[in-house]
């Protein structure tokens, strides 16, 4: 067995432990200096992340397979190794000897569970022989009840099932072009599809850094749904635009590419470093500011502000399946209060008649439609500007009663779906 294979698999089990036992987000684990992938090579990191993501995306189905062959309580270390082996064999078609031997090696190397290496081998072999039928009979991973209930209440029980199917399929790579008019040329060069909204969708899971246009900064990775909030503003050439909570910078790049004079503000200096790297790669420019949205005051009001507010991120579960386990229905009332406070702060940074785009990558109306309804009550003279659906390339049914846009993972199912998002364009009163 190659060192790459065992090291990546071991790191994947450590990621699983961090998410399922410690209730940590995968992004925190992957970014930690002493985290599971810190000492791995690039290919090893990618493989470990892909394995952990796959297991979490199909955890209930994998556990149904394990339960059929395990007749005793099993330590988490052993269970995670077996989950990994089962995923490789049943979802990826990896040869049984490689997947099972890796699981055995991981368990044998554990100080507390090493004596269960024989059990791991036996169960792994049984899964290889009889697990496929059980695996294929499993439904998609269910939404956690704390999310399924509000989704069912607001969109219907059938939508819950459709979103669960979309989550099981994962997410494709979408690209935003620096020059949107070159979409046909780049689609041909990258063998990508042009979506109705103008984003490019890649086929398969290519190595992004090796693709044409990456080094030259002609495009950046950005989900098709996440690319729409900036486009609500229309022509912003020459306008002074503030991007709040800007890192890692996809929307900042869009604003700069549209020839706006951009100020990108974020609380995290570390995340802003990544934004600055993206600006450098694409040859775009913005004024980058590390500050707190709730305490920062601009010298001059802006023509437009984009607020991608901190949220539950429940619209991104198809690409971040760790979220339901790490969040586990934690009380989000404080988050809702921060969103409202940020809307108020953003409006204060606008000149009279200026426009605010509010958006969240959330499926919860409390973080979208309800926030806008509440903001309209707090701010007399504030209005919602309905989107130009044809210009955006979106469906009429996506527009909400108050004039925003509600996007869901089950939309464009035949094209591969999209992240869940809410967005609305607001205009401040002239006085």
Short mmCIF file of C-alpha atoms in Angstrom, two decimals:
data_model
loop_
_atom_site.label_atom_id
_atom_site.label_comp_id
_atom_site.label_asym_id
_atom_site.label_seq_id
_atom_site.Cartn_x
_atom_site.Cartn_y
_atom_site.Cartn_z
CA UNK A 1 0.00 0.00 0.00
CA UNK A 2 1.40 3.42 -0.94
CA UNK A 3 2.26 5.93 1.76
CA UNK A 4 -0.02 8.40 -0.01
CA UNK A 5 -2.92 5.99 0.33
CA UNK A 6 -2.56 5.28 4.04
CA UNK A 7 -1.66 8.85 5.03
CA UNK A 8 -4.64 10.35 3.23
CA UNK A 9 -6.99 7.73 4.66
CA UNK A 10 -5.69 8.22 8.19
CA UNK A 11 -6.18 11.98 7.83
CA UNK A 12 -9.72 11.38 6.58
CA UNK A 13 -10.58 9.38 9.72
CA UNK A 14 -9.15 12.19 11.84
CA UNK A 15 -11.33 14.70 10.00
CA UNK A 16 -14.35 12.48 10.62
CA UNK A 17 -13.52 12.33 14.32
CA UNK A 18 -13.19 16.11 14.47
CA UNK A 19 -16.59 16.63 12.84
CA UNK A 20 -18.60 13.81 14.43
CA UNK A 21 -17.10 13.78 17.94
CA UNK A 22 -15.67 17.27 18.47
CA UNK A 23 -18.43 18.99 16.42
CA UNK A 24 -15.91 21.09 14.50
CA UNK A 25 -16.39 22.40 10.99
CA UNK A 26 -14.29 20.71 8.36
CA UNK A 27 -12.99 24.09 7.17
CA UNK A 28 -11.56 24.73 10.64
CA UNK A 29 -9.90 21.31 10.72
CA UNK A 30 -8.44 21.70 7.24
CA UNK A 31 -7.09 25.16 7.95
CA UNK A 32 -5.48 24.40 11.31
CA UNK A 33 -1.68 24.53 11.43
CA UNK A 34 -1.70 21.31 13.47
CA UNK A 35 -4.74 19.81 11.74
CA UNK A 36 -5.12 16.39 10.08
CA UNK A 37 -3.83 17.48 6.66
CA UNK A 38 -1.18 19.98 7.76
CA UNK A 39 1.77 17.75 6.86
CA UNK A 40 0.31 16.13 3.74
CA UNK A 41 1.21 16.81 0.13
CA UNK A 42 -1.25 18.51 -2.22
CA UNK A 43 -2.63 15.26 -3.68
CA UNK A 44 -2.88 13.71 -0.20
CA UNK A 45 -4.79 16.72 1.10
CA UNK A 46 -7.24 16.58 -1.77
CA UNK A 47 -7.78 12.84 -1.32
CA UNK A 48 -8.29 13.10 2.45
CA UNK A 49 -10.82 15.89 2.02
CA UNK A 50 -12.67 14.02 -0.74
CA UNK A 51 -12.89 10.86 1.36
CA UNK A 52 -14.14 12.63 4.48
CA UNK A 53 -16.65 14.64 2.45
CA UNK A 54 -17.96 11.50 0.75
CA UNK A 55 -18.41 9.65 4.03
CA UNK A 56 -20.26 12.56 5.65
CA UNK A 57 -22.48 12.99 2.59
CA UNK A 58 -23.58 9.34 2.84
CA UNK A 59 -23.10 8.68 6.56
CA UNK A 60 -26.55 7.21 7.25
CA UNK A 61 -26.30 4.80 4.32
CA UNK A 62 -22.79 3.72 5.32
CA UNK A 63 -23.90 3.14 8.90
CA UNK A 64 -26.79 1.00 7.67
CA UNK A 65 -24.22 -1.17 5.89
CA UNK A 66 -21.98 -1.35 8.97
CA UNK A 67 -24.89 -2.18 11.26
CA UNK A 68 -25.68 -5.23 9.15
CA UNK A 69 -22.24 -6.70 9.85
CA UNK A 70 -21.33 -5.34 13.29
CA UNK A 71 -22.84 -7.17 16.26
CA UNK A 72 -21.21 -5.20 19.08
CA UNK A 73 -20.55 -1.58 20.13
CA UNK A 74 -17.48 -0.33 18.30
CA UNK A 75 -15.05 2.50 19.16
CA UNK A 76 -15.34 5.56 16.92
CA UNK A 77 -11.81 5.01 15.60
CA UNK A 78 -12.79 1.59 14.25
CA UNK A 79 -16.14 2.77 12.98
CA UNK A 80 -14.62 5.64 11.04
CA UNK A 81 -12.03 3.34 9.46
CA UNK A 82 -14.82 0.97 8.38
CA UNK A 83 -16.98 3.83 7.13
CA UNK A 84 -14.08 4.92 4.98
CA UNK A 85 -13.46 1.44 3.61
CA UNK A 86 -17.17 0.95 2.90
CA UNK A 87 -17.36 4.27 1.06
CA UNK A 88 -14.33 3.46 -1.07
CA UNK A 89 -15.64 0.02 -2.01
CA UNK A 90 -19.34 0.80 -2.47
CA UNK A 91 -19.32 4.38 -3.77
CA UNK A 92 -15.98 4.58 -5.56
CA UNK A 93 -15.40 0.99 -6.64
CA UNK A 94 -12.01 0.74 -4.93
CA UNK A 95 -10.70 -2.84 -4.75
CA UNK A 96 -11.60 -4.56 -1.49
CA UNK A 97 -8.06 -5.55 -0.58
CA UNK A 98 -6.79 -1.97 -0.74
CA UNK A 99 -9.68 -0.41 1.15
CA UNK A 100 -9.88 -3.11 3.84
CA UNK A 101 -6.12 -3.35 4.33
CA UNK A 102 -5.98 0.42 4.83
CA UNK A 103 -8.73 0.25 7.46
CA UNK A 104 -6.88 -2.54 9.26
CA UNK A 105 -3.63 -0.57 9.20
CA UNK A 106 -5.36 2.52 10.63
CA UNK A 107 -6.93 0.54 13.48
CA UNK A 108 -3.75 -1.42 14.18
CA UNK A 109 -1.89 1.86 14.59
CA UNK A 110 -4.31 3.07 17.25
CA UNK A 111 -3.08 2.82 20.83
CA UNK A 112 -6.58 2.21 22.18
CA UNK A 113 -8.17 0.17 19.39
CA UNK A 114 -5.23 -1.80 17.98
CA UNK A 115 -6.59 -5.07 19.36
CA UNK A 116 -9.63 -4.69 17.06
CA UNK A 117 -7.64 -4.97 13.83
CA UNK A 118 -8.92 -8.52 13.34
CA UNK A 119 -12.52 -7.42 13.77
CA UNK A 120 -11.93 -4.61 11.29
CA UNK A 121 -10.57 -7.05 8.74
CA UNK A 122 -13.47 -9.47 9.18
CA UNK A 123 -16.18 -6.81 8.95
CA UNK A 124 -14.46 -5.14 6.01
CA UNK A 125 -14.42 -8.45 4.10
CA UNK A 126 -18.10 -9.01 4.87
CA UNK A 127 -18.96 -5.55 3.57
CA UNK A 128 -17.03 -6.27 0.39
CA UNK A 129 -18.99 -9.49 -0.12
CA UNK A 130 -22.50 -8.45 0.88
CA UNK A 131 -22.69 -4.70 1.39
CA UNK A 132 -23.66 -3.58 -2.12
CA UNK A 133 -27.33 -4.58 -1.92
CA UNK A 134 -27.78 -2.80 1.42
CA UNK A 135 -25.98 0.30 0.12
CA UNK A 136 -28.08 0.52 -3.02
CA UNK A 137 -31.33 0.26 -1.04
CA UNK A 138 -30.60 3.31 1.12
CA UNK A 139 -32.41 6.65 0.63
CA UNK A 140 -30.49 9.93 0.36
CA UNK A 141 -29.10 11.39 3.57
CA UNK A 142 -31.95 13.05 5.48
CA UNK A 143 -31.83 16.69 6.48
CA UNK A 144 -31.47 17.11 10.24
CA UNK A 145 -34.82 17.81 11.90
CA UNK A 146 -33.81 21.35 12.92
CA UNK A 147 -33.46 22.18 9.22
CA UNK A 148 -36.08 19.85 7.71
CA UNK A 149 -38.89 21.36 9.80
CA UNK A 150 -38.52 24.99 8.62
CA UNK A 151 -37.84 23.88 5.04
CA UNK A 152 -40.99 21.73 5.04
CA UNK A 153 -43.03 24.52 6.64
CA UNK A 154 -41.97 27.12 4.09
CA UNK A 155 -41.47 25.10 0.92
CA UNK A 156 -43.31 21.80 1.44
CA UNK A 157 -42.33 18.27 2.41
CA UNK A 158 -41.71 17.33 -1.22
CA UNK A 159 -39.04 20.01 -1.43
CA UNK A 160 -37.26 18.50 1.57
CA UNK A 161 -36.92 15.24 -0.36
CA UNK A 162 -35.74 17.02 -3.50
CA UNK A 163 -33.08 18.91 -1.54
CA UNK A 164 -31.91 15.67 0.08
CA UNK A 165 -31.45 14.15 -3.38
CA UNK A 166 -29.51 17.24 -4.50
CA UNK A 167 -27.26 17.04 -1.44
CA UNK A 168 -26.44 13.41 -2.23
CA UNK A 169 -25.21 14.36 -5.69
CA UNK A 170 -22.71 16.89 -4.42
CA UNK A 171 -21.72 20.04 -6.27
CA UNK A 172 -19.98 20.71 -9.56
CA UNK A 173 -17.29 23.33 -10.07
CA UNK A 174 -18.76 26.60 -11.37
CA UNK A 175 -16.60 29.39 -12.73
CA UNK A 176 -17.14 33.13 -13.02
CA UNK A 177 -15.30 34.79 -15.90
CA UNK A 178 -13.39 38.04 -15.58
CA UNK A 179 -14.75 38.96 -19.03
CA UNK A 180 -18.28 37.51 -19.28
CA UNK A 181 -18.43 38.22 -23.02
CA UNK A 182 -15.80 35.50 -23.53
CA UNK A 183 -18.09 32.75 -22.21
CA UNK A 184 -18.37 30.83 -25.48
CA UNK A 185 -14.60 30.79 -25.98
CA UNK A 186 -13.85 29.63 -22.43
CA UNK A 187 -16.62 27.05 -22.50
CA UNK A 188 -14.99 25.50 -25.56
CA UNK A 189 -11.49 25.61 -24.06
CA UNK A 190 -12.58 24.12 -20.74
CA UNK A 191 -15.22 21.76 -22.18
CA UNK A 192 -17.73 23.42 -19.85
CA UNK A 193 -21.43 24.20 -20.06
CA UNK A 194 -22.70 27.77 -20.09
CA UNK A 195 -25.50 28.10 -17.53
CA UNK A 196 -28.46 30.42 -18.18
CA UNK A 197 -27.03 32.87 -15.63
CA UNK A 198 -23.70 33.08 -17.47
CA UNK A 199 -21.58 30.96 -15.13
CA UNK A 200 -19.55 28.09 -16.58
CA UNK A 201 -20.05 24.61 -15.14
CA UNK A 202 -17.17 22.16 -15.45
CA UNK A 203 -17.67 18.48 -16.11
CA UNK A 204 -16.17 16.05 -13.60
CA UNK A 205 -13.67 17.07 -10.92
CA UNK A 206 -10.58 18.36 -12.75
CA UNK A 207 -7.47 19.74 -11.07
CA UNK A 208 -8.40 23.42 -11.20
CA UNK A 209 -4.90 24.84 -10.99
CA UNK A 210 -3.91 22.89 -14.11
CA UNK A 211 -6.72 24.28 -16.27
CA UNK A 212 -6.21 27.02 -18.88
CA UNK A 213 -6.96 30.43 -17.46
CA UNK A 214 -6.15 29.71 -13.82
CA UNK A 215 -2.63 31.10 -13.74
CA UNK A 216 -3.65 34.04 -15.92
CA UNK A 217 -6.60 34.86 -13.69
CA UNK A 218 -9.26 34.71 -16.39
CA UNK A 219 -11.75 33.02 -14.06
CA UNK A 220 -12.36 32.00 -10.47
CA UNK A 221 -14.39 29.28 -8.79
CA UNK A 222 -17.78 30.52 -7.61
CA UNK A 223 -21.09 28.69 -7.38
CA UNK A 224 -23.63 29.90 -9.92
CA UNK A 225 -25.97 31.02 -7.13
CA UNK A 226 -23.22 32.95 -5.34
CA UNK A 227 -22.46 34.85 -8.56
CA UNK A 228 -25.94 36.38 -8.78
CA UNK A 229 -25.99 38.95 -5.92
CA UNK A 230 -23.43 41.21 -7.63
CA UNK A 231 -25.40 41.04 -10.85
CA UNK A 232 -28.46 42.47 -9.10
CA UNK A 233 -26.65 45.82 -9.16
CA UNK A 234 -26.53 45.95 -12.96
CA UNK A 235 -24.04 48.39 -14.52
CA UNK A 236 -21.70 49.59 -11.77
CA UNK A 237 -18.80 50.89 -13.88
CA UNK A 238 -17.25 53.82 -12.03
CA UNK A 239 -19.47 53.41 -8.96
CA UNK A 240 -18.05 53.32 -5.45
CA UNK A 241 -19.07 49.93 -4.07
CA UNK A 242 -18.42 48.47 -0.61
CA UNK A 243 -18.23 44.67 -0.25
CA UNK A 244 -18.90 43.73 3.38
CA UNK A 245 -17.82 40.35 4.80
CA UNK A 246 -15.87 40.16 1.57
CA UNK A 247 -13.40 37.29 2.06
CA UNK A 248 -12.47 35.05 0.33
CA UNK A 249 -13.39 37.47 -2.43
CA UNK A 250 -15.47 36.00 -5.23
CA UNK A 251 -17.90 38.91 -5.16
CA UNK A 252 -15.06 41.43 -4.77
CA UNK A 253 -13.54 40.06 -7.97
CA UNK A 254 -16.89 40.37 -9.75
CA UNK A 255 -17.29 43.98 -8.64
CA UNK A 256 -13.75 44.87 -9.68
CA UNK A 257 -14.14 43.11 -13.04
CA UNK A 258 -17.29 45.21 -13.60
CA UNK A 259 -15.03 48.28 -13.24
CA UNK A 260 -16.41 49.48 -9.93
CA UNK A 261 -14.19 51.26 -7.40
CA UNK A 262 -14.30 48.55 -4.75
CA UNK A 263 -13.61 48.58 -1.03
CA UNK A 264 -13.50 45.05 0.38
CA UNK A 265 -13.99 44.82 4.14
CA UNK A 266 -13.74 41.78 6.37
CA UNK A 267 -13.04 41.14 10.05
CA UNK A 268 -10.43 38.42 9.37
CA UNK A 269 -7.00 39.60 8.25
CA UNK A 270 -6.07 35.99 7.47
CA UNK A 271 -9.05 35.59 5.13
CA UNK A 272 -8.27 38.95 3.55
CA UNK A 273 -4.79 37.64 2.70
CA UNK A 274 -6.49 35.04 0.53
CA UNK A 275 -8.65 37.75 -1.04
CA UNK A 276 -5.53 39.77 -1.85
CA UNK A 277 -3.94 36.70 -3.44
CA UNK A 278 -7.02 36.29 -5.63
CA UNK A 279 -6.86 39.94 -6.65
CA UNK A 280 -3.21 39.52 -7.58
CA UNK A 281 -3.87 36.37 -9.62
CA UNK A 282 -6.67 38.00 -11.58
CA UNK A 283 -4.95 41.35 -12.06
CA UNK A 284 -7.87 43.16 -10.43
CA UNK A 285 -7.73 45.81 -7.72
CA UNK A 286 -9.67 46.78 -4.62
CA UNK A 287 -9.07 48.70 -1.42
CA UNK A 288 -8.81 45.96 1.23
CA UNK A 289 -9.79 46.85 4.80
CA UNK A 290 -9.64 44.67 7.92
CA UNK A 291 -12.39 45.94 10.22
CA UNK A 292 -15.66 45.11 11.97
CA UNK A 293 -18.76 45.93 9.94
CA UNK A 294 -20.56 47.04 13.10
CA UNK A 295 -17.96 49.61 14.16
CA UNK A 296 -16.32 50.80 10.93
CA UNK A 297 -17.33 54.16 9.46
CA UNK A 298 -16.39 55.21 5.90
CA UNK A 299 -15.08 58.69 5.16
CA UNK A 300 -17.60 59.06 2.33
CA UNK A 301 -20.90 57.18 1.78
CA UNK A 302 -20.96 54.61 -1.01
CA UNK A 303 -23.10 54.35 -4.14
CA UNK A 304 -23.78 50.69 -3.39
CA UNK A 305 -23.07 48.15 -0.66
CA UNK A 306 -23.06 44.37 -0.91
CA UNK A 307 -23.60 42.51 2.36
CA UNK A 308 -23.03 38.75 2.22
CA UNK A 309 -23.95 38.33 5.86
CA UNK A 310 -22.69 35.63 8.24
CA UNK A 311 -25.33 32.90 8.30
CA UNK A 312 -26.08 29.25 8.98
CA UNK A 313 -24.67 28.31 5.54
CA UNK A 314 -27.47 25.74 5.25
CA UNK A 315 -27.63 26.38 1.51
CA UNK A 316 -24.16 24.90 1.03
CA UNK A 317 -24.64 21.45 2.59
CA UNK A 318 -24.27 19.75 -0.79
CA UNK A 319 -20.63 20.90 -0.82
CA UNK A 320 -20.17 21.05 2.98
CA UNK A 321 -21.90 17.93 4.37
CA UNK A 322 -20.20 18.46 7.73
CA UNK A 323 -22.47 21.41 8.55
CA UNK A 324 -25.43 19.42 9.95
CA UNK A 325 -23.13 17.52 12.31
CA UNK A 326 -21.08 20.51 13.45
CA UNK A 327 -24.04 22.87 13.88
CA UNK A 328 -26.41 20.23 15.30
CA UNK A 329 -29.28 22.70 15.55
CA UNK A 330 -27.42 25.19 17.73
CA UNK A 331 -29.40 28.25 18.75
CA UNK A 332 -29.02 30.79 15.96
CA UNK A 333 -30.91 33.71 17.50
CA UNK A 334 -27.65 35.57 18.03
CA UNK A 335 -26.79 35.12 14.37
CA UNK A 336 -30.15 36.58 13.32
CA UNK A 337 -29.49 39.62 15.52
CA UNK A 338 -26.06 40.15 13.95
CA UNK A 339 -27.59 40.00 10.47
CA UNK A 340 -30.14 42.68 11.36
CA UNK A 341 -27.46 44.88 12.92
CA UNK A 342 -25.30 44.51 9.82
CA UNK A 343 -28.19 45.53 7.56
CA UNK A 344 -28.65 48.68 9.64
CA UNK A 345 -24.90 49.41 9.55
CA UNK A 346 -24.72 48.83 5.79
CA UNK A 347 -27.61 51.21 5.12
CA UNK A 348 -25.82 53.89 7.14
CA UNK A 349 -22.83 53.55 4.79
CA UNK A 350 -24.94 54.36 1.72
CA UNK A 351 -25.49 57.77 0.19
CA UNK A 352 -29.17 58.82 -0.15
CA UNK A 353 -30.73 56.81 -2.94
CA UNK A 354 -27.91 54.26 -2.75
CA UNK A 355 -28.50 50.54 -3.14
CA UNK A 356 -27.83 47.60 -0.84
CA UNK A 357 -27.65 43.95 -1.87
CA UNK A 358 -28.32 41.67 1.09
CA UNK A 359 -27.63 37.97 0.65
CA UNK A 360 -27.08 34.79 2.64
CA UNK A 361 -26.22 31.23 1.60
CA UNK A 362 -29.07 29.94 3.76
CA UNK A 363 -32.25 27.93 3.28
CA UNK A 364 -33.87 29.53 6.33
CA UNK A 365 -36.38 32.35 5.63
CA UNK A 366 -35.41 33.82 9.00
CA UNK A 367 -32.07 34.69 7.40
CA UNK A 368 -33.61 35.96 4.17
CA UNK A 369 -37.21 36.96 3.57
CA UNK A 370 -37.87 37.70 7.25
CA UNK A 371 -34.75 39.86 7.58
CA UNK A 372 -35.88 41.98 4.64
CA UNK A 373 -39.42 42.32 5.97
CA UNK A 374 -38.04 43.44 9.34
CA UNK A 375 -35.61 45.89 7.71
CA UNK A 376 -38.44 47.52 5.76
CA UNK A 377 -40.29 48.08 9.05
CA UNK A 378 -37.23 49.59 10.73
CA UNK A 379 -36.34 51.93 7.85
CA UNK A 380 -39.15 54.06 6.38
CA UNK A 381 -38.33 54.96 2.80
CA UNK A 382 -36.42 51.74 2.19
CA UNK A 383 -37.74 49.82 -0.82
CA UNK A 384 -37.08 46.50 -2.53
CA UNK A 385 -36.10 46.76 -6.19
CA UNK A 386 -37.45 43.71 -8.08
CA UNK A 387 -34.77 41.85 -10.08
CA UNK A 388 -34.55 41.84 -13.87
CA UNK A 389 -35.22 38.12 -14.24
CA UNK A 390 -34.44 37.94 -17.95
CA UNK A 391 -31.12 39.76 -17.57
CA UNK A 392 -30.12 37.48 -14.71
CA UNK A 393 -31.17 34.28 -16.50
CA UNK A 394 -33.30 33.01 -13.61
CA UNK A 395 -36.77 31.51 -13.45
CA UNK A 396 -39.81 33.68 -12.56
CA UNK A 397 -40.78 31.21 -9.83
CA UNK A 398 -37.59 32.01 -7.94
CA UNK A 399 -38.77 35.55 -7.13
CA UNK A 400 -40.29 35.95 -3.68
CA UNK A 401 -43.33 37.94 -2.60
CA UNK A 402 -41.28 40.85 -1.26
CA UNK A 403 -39.19 41.06 -4.44
CA UNK A 404 -36.08 39.07 -3.54
CA UNK A 405 -34.74 35.86 -5.05
CA UNK A 406 -34.88 32.48 -3.31
CA UNK A 407 -32.58 29.82 -4.77
CA UNK A 408 -32.54 26.17 -3.68
CA UNK A 409 -30.25 23.15 -4.24
CA UNK A 410 -33.03 21.31 -6.07
CA UNK A 411 -33.31 24.02 -8.73
CA UNK A 412 -31.69 23.10 -12.05
CA UNK A 413 -31.65 19.46 -10.95
CA UNK A 414 -31.05 18.36 -14.55
CA UNK A 415 -28.03 20.65 -14.74
CA UNK A 416 -26.51 19.69 -11.39
CA UNK A 417 -28.29 22.03 -8.98
CA UNK A 418 -26.98 25.09 -7.18
CA UNK A 419 -26.34 26.32 -3.67
CA UNK A 420 -29.26 27.55 -1.59
CA UNK A 421 -29.27 31.34 -1.45
CA UNK A 422 -31.41 34.34 -0.68
CA UNK A 423 -30.76 37.80 -2.09
CA UNK A 424 -32.57 41.11 -2.35
CA UNK A 425 -31.74 44.54 -3.78
CA UNK A 426 -32.77 47.42 -1.52
CA UNK A 427 -32.77 51.14 -2.23
CA UNK A 428 -32.35 53.74 0.46
CA UNK A 429 -34.68 56.72 0.46
CA UNK A 430 -33.49 59.89 -1.27
CA UNK A 431 -33.65 61.94 1.92
#
